[in-house]
Short mmCIF file of C-alpha atoms in Angstrom, two decimals:
data_model
loop_
_atom_site.label_atom_id
_atom_site.label_comp_id
_atom_site.label_asym_id
_atom_site.label_seq_id
_atom_site.Cartn_x
_atom_site.Cartn_y
_atom_site.Cartn_z
CA MET L 1 -22.27 62.53 23.91
CA MET L 2 -22.37 61.98 27.67
CA ARG L 3 -23.28 65.61 28.21
CA THR L 4 -26.24 65.23 25.88
CA HIS L 5 -27.43 62.21 27.88
CA LEU L 6 -27.86 64.41 30.96
CA LYS L 7 -30.88 65.98 29.27
CA HIS L 8 -32.90 62.78 29.47
CA LEU L 9 -33.66 62.98 33.19
CA LEU L 10 -35.44 66.32 33.19
CA SER L 11 -37.56 65.42 30.19
CA ASN L 12 -38.74 62.24 31.86
CA PHE L 13 -39.89 64.13 34.91
CA LEU L 14 -41.66 66.59 32.70
CA PHE L 15 -43.24 63.58 31.02
CA LEU L 16 -44.57 62.57 34.31
CA PHE L 17 -44.22 65.33 35.40
CA LEU L 18 -43.14 55.69 48.86
CA ALA L 19 -46.78 49.72 56.72
CA ALA L 20 -44.88 47.07 57.27
CA VAL L 21 -46.85 45.22 54.60
CA PRO L 22 -46.39 46.54 51.04
CA VAL L 23 -49.44 47.71 49.12
CA VAL L 24 -50.16 45.55 46.07
CA PHE L 25 -49.74 47.18 42.65
CA ALA L 26 -53.01 48.35 41.08
CA GLN L 27 -54.83 47.98 44.39
CA THR L 28 -53.96 51.25 46.16
CA ASP L 29 -56.86 53.09 47.81
CA PHE L 30 -56.51 56.86 48.11
CA THR L 31 -57.22 58.57 51.41
CA TYR L 32 -58.43 62.08 52.20
CA GLU L 33 -57.37 62.79 55.75
CA ARG L 34 -57.27 66.55 55.35
CA ASP L 35 -58.66 69.41 53.30
CA ARG L 36 -57.91 68.88 49.60
CA GLU L 37 -56.54 72.43 49.40
CA GLN L 38 -53.67 71.35 51.67
CA THR L 39 -50.88 69.90 49.53
CA PRO L 40 -48.50 67.22 50.86
CA SER L 41 -45.44 68.12 52.89
CA MET L 42 -42.04 66.69 52.07
CA GLU L 43 -42.22 64.58 55.24
CA GLU L 44 -45.45 62.94 54.09
CA MET L 45 -44.16 62.17 50.61
CA LEU L 46 -40.86 60.76 51.86
CA GLU L 47 -42.46 58.67 54.61
CA ALA L 48 -44.74 57.01 52.03
CA ARG L 49 -41.70 55.37 50.38
CA GLU L 50 -43.40 55.24 46.99
CA ILE L 51 -42.47 53.12 43.98
CA PHE L 52 -43.64 54.19 40.52
CA GLU L 53 -43.58 52.64 37.06
CA TYR L 54 -44.49 54.75 34.03
CA GLU L 55 -45.01 53.75 30.42
CA VAL L 56 -43.69 56.12 27.76
CA LYS L 57 -45.66 56.07 24.48
CA TYR L 58 -45.48 57.76 21.11
CA GLY L 59 -48.77 57.11 19.37
CA PHE L 60 -49.34 53.35 19.45
CA PHE L 61 -45.67 52.61 20.16
CA THR L 62 -44.26 52.00 23.64
CA LEU L 63 -40.84 53.63 23.68
CA GLY L 64 -39.93 52.35 27.14
CA TRP L 65 -40.56 52.61 30.86
CA VAL L 66 -39.47 54.85 33.73
CA ASP L 67 -39.17 53.50 37.29
CA VAL L 68 -38.89 55.85 40.26
CA GLU L 69 -38.04 54.68 43.78
CA LEU L 70 -36.89 56.25 47.05
CA LEU L 71 -34.05 54.06 48.32
CA PRO L 72 -32.89 53.72 51.97
CA ASP L 73 -31.55 56.92 53.51
CA THR L 74 -27.83 57.59 53.43
CA THR L 75 -25.35 60.39 54.19
CA TYR L 76 -23.44 62.88 52.08
CA ASN L 77 -20.46 64.80 53.48
CA GLY L 78 -21.63 63.89 56.97
CA GLU L 79 -25.22 65.06 56.43
CA LYS L 80 -28.31 62.87 56.22
CA ALA L 81 -29.49 62.47 52.65
CA TYR L 82 -32.42 60.90 50.83
CA HIS L 83 -31.64 58.75 47.79
CA LEU L 84 -33.92 58.93 44.75
CA ARG L 85 -33.33 56.57 41.83
CA THR L 86 -34.88 56.90 38.39
CA THR L 87 -34.38 54.02 35.96
CA MET L 88 -35.04 54.34 32.23
CA ARG L 89 -35.61 51.13 30.26
CA SER L 90 -35.98 51.18 26.49
CA ASN L 91 -38.32 48.89 24.57
CA SER L 92 -35.80 46.64 22.83
CA LYS L 93 -38.54 45.17 20.60
CA LEU L 94 -38.74 48.39 18.61
CA PRO L 95 -36.54 48.64 15.50
CA LEU L 96 -33.33 50.62 16.03
CA MET L 97 -34.14 51.09 19.75
CA GLY L 98 -31.92 48.41 21.29
CA THR L 99 -31.53 47.71 24.99
CA ARG L 100 -30.81 50.69 27.18
CA ILE L 101 -30.95 50.71 30.96
CA VAL L 102 -29.88 53.95 32.61
CA ASN L 103 -30.00 54.82 36.30
CA TYR L 104 -30.10 58.40 37.53
CA GLU L 105 -29.15 58.78 41.20
CA ASN L 106 -29.88 61.83 43.32
CA LEU L 107 -28.86 62.44 46.94
CA PHE L 108 -30.95 65.26 48.36
CA GLN L 109 -32.36 66.92 51.48
CA TYR L 110 -35.10 69.46 52.14
CA ASN L 111 -35.84 72.51 54.28
CA GLU L 112 -39.02 74.40 55.17
CA LYS L 113 -39.24 75.80 51.62
CA TRP L 114 -38.11 73.15 49.16
CA PRO L 115 -36.13 69.96 48.43
CA TYR L 116 -32.60 70.45 47.08
CA SER L 117 -29.84 68.23 45.67
CA PHE L 118 -26.39 67.48 47.06
CA VAL L 119 -25.20 65.40 44.10
CA PHE L 120 -26.68 63.81 40.99
CA TRP L 121 -25.09 61.18 38.77
CA ARG L 122 -25.79 58.79 35.90
CA ASP L 123 -24.98 55.09 35.43
CA ASP L 124 -25.24 53.55 31.94
CA VAL L 125 -26.00 50.05 33.17
CA HIS L 126 -26.40 48.48 29.72
CA GLU L 127 -22.87 49.57 28.78
CA GLU L 128 -21.40 48.93 32.25
CA GLU L 129 -20.31 52.55 32.40
CA TYR L 130 -20.92 53.99 35.86
CA ASP L 131 -20.73 57.58 37.07
CA SER L 132 -20.52 58.68 33.44
CA ALA L 133 -21.92 62.10 34.31
CA ARG L 134 -22.08 63.88 37.66
CA ILE L 135 -23.37 67.21 39.00
CA ILE L 136 -22.23 68.48 42.39
CA PHE L 137 -24.15 71.28 44.10
CA ASP L 138 -21.59 73.19 46.16
CA ARG L 139 -23.64 75.51 48.37
CA GLU L 140 -20.64 76.74 50.32
CA ALA L 141 -19.12 78.07 47.10
CA GLU L 142 -22.58 78.80 45.60
CA ALA L 143 -21.55 76.84 42.51
CA VAL L 144 -22.82 73.90 40.46
CA ARG L 145 -20.02 71.74 39.06
CA PHE L 146 -20.38 69.37 36.09
CA TYR L 147 -18.23 66.28 35.44
CA GLU L 148 -17.96 63.60 32.74
CA PHE L 149 -16.19 60.36 33.66
CA GLY L 150 -14.63 62.19 36.60
CA GLU L 151 -13.29 65.09 34.55
CA PRO L 152 -14.63 68.64 35.25
CA THR L 153 -16.43 70.26 32.31
CA ASP L 154 -18.44 73.30 33.49
CA THR L 155 -19.22 75.41 36.56
CA LEU L 156 -22.29 77.64 37.00
CA ALA L 157 -23.65 79.86 39.74
CA LEU L 158 -26.05 78.04 42.07
CA LYS L 159 -29.66 79.19 42.23
CA GLU L 160 -32.03 77.52 44.69
CA PRO L 161 -33.71 75.11 44.77
CA ALA L 162 -30.92 73.71 42.62
CA SER L 163 -31.15 70.16 41.27
CA GLY L 164 -30.44 68.03 38.22
CA GLY L 165 -34.13 68.20 37.31
CA ASP L 166 -35.60 65.25 39.17
CA ILE L 167 -36.55 67.31 42.23
CA ILE L 168 -39.55 68.43 40.19
CA PHE L 169 -40.99 64.99 40.99
CA TYR L 170 -41.58 66.18 44.57
CA TYR L 171 -41.63 69.95 44.18
CA SER L 172 -44.46 70.01 41.61
CA ARG L 173 -46.74 67.97 43.89
CA LYS L 174 -46.69 70.72 46.50
CA PHE L 175 -48.53 72.96 44.00
CA ALA L 176 -50.98 70.47 42.44
CA GLY L 177 -54.53 71.79 42.75
CA LEU L 178 -53.42 75.31 43.72
CA GLU L 179 -53.62 78.45 41.61
CA GLU L 180 -50.03 79.30 42.48
CA GLU L 181 -47.29 79.23 39.85
CA TYR L 182 -43.93 77.74 40.70
CA THR L 183 -40.53 78.14 39.07
CA LEU L 184 -37.80 75.54 39.41
CA PRO L 185 -34.21 75.97 38.17
CA ALA L 186 -32.84 72.81 36.55
CA TYR L 187 -29.16 72.20 35.82
CA ILE L 188 -28.55 70.08 32.72
CA GLU L 189 -25.60 69.67 30.33
CA GLY L 190 -23.67 72.62 31.70
CA ASP L 191 -26.67 74.94 31.50
CA MET L 192 -29.43 76.12 33.80
CA GLY L 193 -33.02 76.26 32.57
CA LEU L 194 -36.24 77.29 34.28
CA VAL L 195 -39.36 75.13 34.54
CA THR L 196 -42.57 76.99 35.38
CA ALA L 197 -46.06 75.54 35.85
CA LYS L 198 -49.45 76.30 37.35
CA SER L 199 -52.39 74.13 38.38
CA GLY L 200 -55.88 74.87 39.72
CA PRO L 201 -58.76 73.41 41.79
CA LYS L 202 -60.74 72.02 38.84
CA THR L 203 -60.66 68.21 38.67
CA GLU L 204 -60.81 65.67 35.86
CA ARG L 205 -61.74 62.00 36.17
CA ARG L 206 -59.17 59.77 34.41
CA LYS L 207 -58.40 56.03 34.21
CA TYR L 208 -54.97 54.47 34.82
CA ASP L 209 -53.70 50.90 34.83
CA ALA L 210 -52.21 51.49 38.28
CA PHE L 211 -55.67 51.73 39.88
CA ASP L 212 -58.77 49.58 39.76
CA LYS L 213 -61.13 52.50 39.19
CA PRO L 214 -60.97 55.95 37.57
CA ILE L 215 -59.56 58.64 39.86
CA GLU L 216 -59.97 62.39 40.23
CA THR L 217 -56.99 64.42 39.05
CA TYR L 218 -55.67 67.97 38.95
CA ARG L 219 -54.15 69.20 35.70
CA SER L 220 -51.08 71.40 35.55
CA GLU L 221 -49.77 73.32 32.54
CA GLY L 222 -46.29 74.69 32.24
CA ASN L 223 -43.30 75.66 30.16
CA ALA L 224 -39.72 74.41 30.17
CA ASP L 225 -36.97 76.84 29.25
CA VAL L 226 -34.50 74.00 28.64
CA ASP L 227 -33.28 72.04 25.63
CA GLY L 228 -34.36 68.45 26.08
CA PRO L 229 -33.87 65.37 23.87
CA PHE L 230 -35.67 64.94 20.55
CA GLY L 231 -36.33 68.69 20.37
CA PHE L 232 -38.22 68.91 23.66
CA ASN L 233 -38.65 72.49 24.73
CA GLY L 234 -41.68 74.54 25.63
CA LYS L 235 -45.18 73.78 26.88
CA PHE L 236 -46.19 70.58 28.69
CA LYS L 237 -49.18 69.22 30.62
CA SER L 238 -49.21 66.96 33.68
CA TRP L 239 -51.85 65.36 35.89
CA PHE L 240 -51.78 64.58 39.63
CA SER L 241 -54.16 62.58 41.80
CA THR L 242 -56.33 64.62 44.19
CA ASP L 243 -55.49 62.40 47.18
CA ASP L 244 -53.20 63.29 50.08
CA LEU L 245 -49.95 62.74 48.16
CA ARG L 246 -50.86 64.29 44.79
CA VAL L 247 -49.41 61.31 42.91
CA PRO L 248 -47.98 62.22 39.45
CA VAL L 249 -50.04 60.05 37.08
CA GLU L 250 -49.61 61.42 33.56
CA ALA L 251 -47.82 63.98 31.41
CA HIS L 252 -47.81 65.11 27.78
CA VAL L 253 -44.91 66.84 26.07
CA ARG L 254 -44.22 67.80 22.50
CA VAL L 255 -40.96 66.79 20.89
CA ILE L 256 -39.58 67.27 17.41
CA PHE L 257 -41.37 64.24 15.96
CA GLY L 258 -44.74 64.64 17.72
CA ASN L 259 -46.48 64.18 21.06
CA VAL L 260 -45.19 61.84 23.75
CA LYS L 261 -47.36 60.60 26.63
CA VAL L 262 -46.29 59.09 29.94
CA ARG L 263 -48.81 57.30 32.14
CA LEU L 264 -48.59 55.57 35.52
CA ILE L 265 -49.01 51.79 35.20
CA ASN L 266 -47.84 50.57 38.65
CA TYR L 267 -47.80 52.30 42.03
CA GLU L 268 -46.89 51.15 45.52
CA ARG L 269 -46.58 52.71 48.98
CA ARG L 270 -44.24 50.96 51.40
CA GLY L 271 -44.17 53.54 54.16
CA GLN L 272 -45.63 53.36 57.63
CA ASP L 273 -49.35 54.11 58.03
#
């Protein structure tokens, strides 16, 4: 069962898919300090220290929420690492849903080409079960190692830019608005799948609770060659703001029981101006 739970992270990023004074939620003004054809660098995205809150809906029902935050920097095996946390919260008011709070933790770094993971793990907070699943990206051995409750389960060959799936949250933004397809390998439940997507320069004006006014967005369409929860597999759509950071604002995916939508409801930048 724990191995199946590893699938949830990638699907949530496909659903989507950081001043001394914090910016107030729903009050963020976008800036255009460079040509819109120039996508954000990893340095710019990481320095923003963004905080995101997404609402996950199936029809009129709110299934839950996804929070994404870049935590203070740390180290891993003596190397500097960035710490990305994704928290999933279920809507306990729905019948049969119950209370579920799950944290996904990713320590990662980046080079001139892409971001990449060192280690990824899962904490089932609602059950007080921590480090229930872990993926270690061993670049020296060119291997990806999977663990459940500390016990090894699988090992696969490493293909860059290797991650547990959440790296798409940054990687996809580097292509938003460009007519350039990207392919990202994602390691989930002892398997590796490929996520491909392509955007373009055409914009759409869309309204989100996170912002006071409608914003211009780029749409991206892609395909996921992975087996996600609830039958998720195949085509998906995602939208990004046209501002400097290409903020992920919305995504639509099809699962076994219908279409699921994820939309940005709160957004904050805590980085230095």
